[in-house]
Amino acid sequence: MLRNALSRLRGTPRPRAAEESRGGRVQLSLPPSMSASLGCDAVGVPARHGFRLMSHLPRTGCVFADADRWWWIVPAGSDLDLDWPEQVMYAPGADVPAVRPRLIHSPDSLTPYTPPIPLFLMVCQVAGVAPTWARSVVPAP
């Protein structure tokens, strides 16, 4: 899995990861075979943590990368009540500040998502911060 990701990152031809580039922002495009029924957001982490995260996650969905960041596709709204570490960028709609990101990992399944809670916990671990959740008030029935 990691060898495949590395070969894709190093410049093998790729499907177009971004249809448009607007002022340094790119809309990540999923492979046509993927079903994104939950919507898509992206979680960007510094590239130096990319391989470590990918090798320790129980399931990895679509991952895009450029020289600075690796972007994991998560279901829309995966930032709700999660305090992502400072060095993490959360991009609603998978509209990311990136330069020519490449699809470096595509899962075998038809869903493009990396589960957000394991990703959150692993990102906190590599960032050296304790995971924290925002307190939300849920009304009693």
mmCIF file of C-alpha atoms in Angstrom:
data_model
loop_
_atom_site.group_PDB
_atom_site.id
_atom_site.type_symbol
_atom_site.label_atom_id
_atom_site.label_comp_id
_atom_site.label_asym_id
_atom_site.label_seq_id
_atom_site.Cartn_x
_atom_site.Cartn_y
_atom_site.Cartn_z
ATOM 1 C CA MET A 1 0.000 0.000 0.000
ATOM 2 C CA LEU A 2 2.717 2.504 0.969
ATOM 3 C CA ARG A 3 4.919 1.583 -1.988
ATOM 4 C CA ASN A 4 1.967 2.201 -4.311
ATOM 5 C CA ALA A 5 1.320 5.594 -2.686
ATOM 6 C CA LEU A 6 4.981 6.573 -2.975
ATOM 7 C CA SER A 7 5.147 5.665 -6.664
ATOM 8 C CA ARG A 8 2.048 7.755 -7.356
ATOM 9 C CA LEU A 9 3.448 10.697 -5.389
ATOM 10 C CA ARG A 10 6.736 10.638 -7.266
ATOM 11 C CA GLY A 11 5.202 11.492 -10.572
ATOM 12 C CA THR A 12 3.527 8.643 -12.333
ATOM 13 C CA PRO A 13 0.695 9.831 -14.528
ATOM 14 C CA ARG A 14 -2.432 10.566 -12.562
ATOM 15 C CA PRO A 15 -6.065 11.202 -13.236
ATOM 16 C CA ARG A 16 -6.877 14.854 -13.039
ATOM 17 C CA ALA A 17 -7.212 15.525 -9.279
ATOM 18 C CA ALA A 18 -8.457 19.023 -9.747
ATOM 19 C CA GLU A 19 -10.745 20.269 -12.442
ATOM 20 C CA GLU A 20 -10.175 23.920 -11.675
ATOM 21 C CA SER A 21 -7.608 25.992 -9.854
ATOM 22 C CA ARG A 22 -8.815 29.283 -8.382
ATOM 23 C CA GLY A 23 -6.413 31.587 -6.604
ATOM 24 C CA GLY A 24 -4.331 28.783 -5.123
ATOM 25 C CA ARG A 25 -7.413 26.700 -4.243
ATOM 26 C CA VAL A 26 -8.286 23.401 -5.856
ATOM 27 C CA GLN A 27 -11.457 21.329 -5.793
ATOM 28 C CA LEU A 28 -10.399 17.720 -5.231
ATOM 29 C CA SER A 29 -12.146 15.378 -7.644
ATOM 30 C CA LEU A 30 -12.888 11.802 -6.690
ATOM 31 C CA PRO A 31 -12.525 8.921 -9.126
ATOM 32 C CA PRO A 32 -15.778 8.467 -11.077
ATOM 33 C CA SER A 33 -16.322 4.998 -9.607
ATOM 34 C CA MET A 34 -16.586 6.393 -6.056
ATOM 35 C CA SER A 35 -19.912 7.157 -4.378
ATOM 36 C CA ALA A 36 -19.797 10.236 -2.142
ATOM 37 C CA SER A 37 -23.363 10.135 -0.821
ATOM 38 C CA LEU A 38 -22.344 11.767 2.485
ATOM 39 C CA GLY A 39 -20.679 14.756 0.819
ATOM 40 C CA CYS A 40 -16.941 15.381 0.968
ATOM 41 C CA ASP A 41 -14.644 17.418 3.121
ATOM 42 C CA ALA A 42 -10.873 17.095 3.297
ATOM 43 C CA VAL A 43 -8.460 16.988 6.216
ATOM 44 C CA GLY A 44 -4.971 18.246 5.366
ATOM 45 C CA VAL A 45 -1.905 17.351 7.410
ATOM 46 C CA PRO A 46 1.733 18.255 6.859
ATOM 47 C CA ALA A 47 3.311 15.909 4.322
ATOM 48 C CA ARG A 48 5.939 14.742 6.820
ATOM 49 C CA HIS A 49 3.186 12.853 8.698
ATOM 50 C CA GLY A 50 1.538 11.307 5.634
ATOM 51 C CA PHE A 51 3.117 7.845 5.493
ATOM 52 C CA ARG A 52 2.923 7.385 9.256
ATOM 53 C CA LEU A 53 -0.775 8.187 9.317
ATOM 54 C CA MET A 54 -1.568 6.009 6.321
ATOM 55 C CA SER A 55 0.269 3.011 7.750
ATOM 56 C CA HIS A 56 -1.513 3.192 11.125
ATOM 57 C CA LEU A 57 -5.105 3.867 10.109
ATOM 58 C CA PRO A 58 -7.432 0.866 10.099
ATOM 59 C CA ARG A 59 -9.022 2.019 6.822
ATOM 60 C CA THR A 60 -7.867 4.676 4.398
ATOM 61 C CA GLY A 61 -10.115 6.270 1.810
ATOM 62 C CA CYS A 62 -8.976 8.566 -0.990
ATOM 63 C CA VAL A 63 -5.814 10.498 -0.199
ATOM 64 C CA PHE A 64 -4.451 13.361 -2.272
ATOM 65 C CA ALA A 65 -1.017 14.925 -1.824
ATOM 66 C CA ASP A 66 1.163 17.753 -2.962
ATOM 67 C CA ALA A 67 4.591 18.807 -1.688
ATOM 68 C CA ASP A 68 3.203 20.416 1.480
ATOM 69 C CA ARG A 69 0.145 18.441 2.578
ATOM 70 C CA TRP A 70 -1.652 15.148 2.368
ATOM 71 C CA TRP A 71 -5.439 15.434 2.125
ATOM 72 C CA TRP A 72 -7.754 12.712 3.444
ATOM 73 C CA ILE A 73 -11.339 12.637 2.175
ATOM 74 C CA VAL A 74 -13.863 12.450 5.026
ATOM 75 C CA PRO A 75 -17.664 12.723 5.115
ATOM 76 C CA ALA A 76 -19.019 16.279 5.130
ATOM 77 C CA GLY A 77 -19.371 17.708 8.627
ATOM 78 C CA SER A 78 -16.527 15.676 10.122
ATOM 79 C CA ASP A 79 -15.329 18.798 11.892
ATOM 80 C CA LEU A 80 -18.457 18.947 14.062
ATOM 81 C CA ASP A 81 -17.390 18.973 17.720
ATOM 82 C CA LEU A 82 -13.785 17.976 16.936
ATOM 83 C CA ASP A 83 -10.929 20.317 17.830
ATOM 84 C CA TRP A 84 -8.443 19.462 15.076
ATOM 85 C CA PRO A 85 -4.813 20.375 15.976
ATOM 86 C CA GLU A 86 -3.445 23.708 14.749
ATOM 87 C CA GLN A 87 -1.274 22.261 11.988
ATOM 88 C CA VAL A 88 -4.288 20.496 10.454
ATOM 89 C CA MET A 89 -6.355 22.215 7.774
ATOM 90 C CA TYR A 90 -10.020 21.285 7.465
ATOM 91 C CA ALA A 91 -11.486 22.039 4.048
ATOM 92 C CA PRO A 92 -15.280 21.912 3.669
ATOM 93 C CA GLY A 93 -16.342 20.675 0.256
ATOM 94 C CA ALA A 94 -12.801 19.371 -0.376
ATOM 95 C CA ASP A 95 -11.891 22.852 -1.664
ATOM 96 C CA VAL A 96 -8.254 22.942 -0.609
ATOM 97 C CA PRO A 97 -5.370 25.433 -0.731
ATOM 98 C CA ALA A 98 -2.979 23.248 -2.712
ATOM 99 C CA VAL A 99 -0.747 23.183 -5.765
ATOM 100 C CA ARG A 100 -1.473 20.289 -8.127
ATOM 101 C CA PRO A 101 -2.504 17.644 -5.589
ATOM 102 C CA ARG A 102 -2.345 14.071 -6.872
ATOM 103 C CA LEU A 103 -4.524 11.138 -5.939
ATOM 104 C CA ILE A 104 -1.993 8.862 -4.218
ATOM 105 C CA HIS A 105 -4.355 6.330 -2.653
ATOM 106 C CA SER A 106 -7.724 5.030 -3.741
ATOM 107 C CA PRO A 107 -9.447 2.355 -1.642
ATOM 108 C CA ASP A 108 -10.628 -0.961 -3.027
ATOM 109 C CA SER A 109 -14.178 -0.235 -1.891
ATOM 110 C CA LEU A 110 -16.614 2.141 -3.585
ATOM 111 C CA THR A 111 -16.563 4.656 -0.734
ATOM 112 C CA PRO A 112 -13.893 7.383 -0.738
ATOM 113 C CA TYR A 113 -13.955 8.098 2.989
ATOM 114 C CA THR A 114 -11.388 7.688 5.732
ATOM 115 C CA PRO A 115 -13.261 7.305 9.041
ATOM 116 C CA PRO A 116 -12.856 10.709 10.726
ATOM 117 C CA ILE A 117 -12.566 9.620 14.384
ATOM 118 C CA PRO A 118 -9.578 7.264 13.904
ATOM 119 C CA LEU A 119 -7.992 9.917 11.642
ATOM 120 C CA PHE A 120 -8.590 12.585 14.316
ATOM 121 C CA LEU A 121 -7.038 10.428 17.048
ATOM 122 C CA MET A 122 -3.989 9.559 14.908
ATOM 123 C CA VAL A 123 -3.489 13.182 13.845
ATOM 124 C CA CYS A 124 -3.568 14.273 17.483
ATOM 125 C CA GLN A 125 -1.013 11.591 18.338
ATOM 126 C CA VAL A 126 1.481 12.600 15.628
ATOM 127 C CA ALA A 127 0.943 16.275 16.484
ATOM 128 C CA GLY A 128 1.684 15.548 20.141
ATOM 129 C CA VAL A 129 -1.586 16.985 21.448
ATOM 130 C CA ALA A 130 -4.326 15.431 23.532
ATOM 131 C CA PRO A 131 -7.566 14.950 21.584
ATOM 132 C CA THR A 132 -10.345 17.287 22.674
ATOM 133 C CA TRP A 133 -13.961 17.493 21.688
ATOM 134 C CA ALA A 134 -16.118 20.589 21.813
ATOM 135 C CA ARG A 135 -18.943 20.293 24.293
ATOM 136 C CA SER A 136 -22.283 20.369 22.614
ATOM 137 C CA VAL A 137 -25.540 20.397 24.436
ATOM 138 C CA VAL A 138 -27.956 17.729 23.329
ATOM 139 C CA PRO A 139 -31.498 18.334 24.554
ATOM 140 C CA ALA A 140 -33.044 15.543 26.594
ATOM 141 C CA PRO A 141 -35.981 13.759 24.935
#
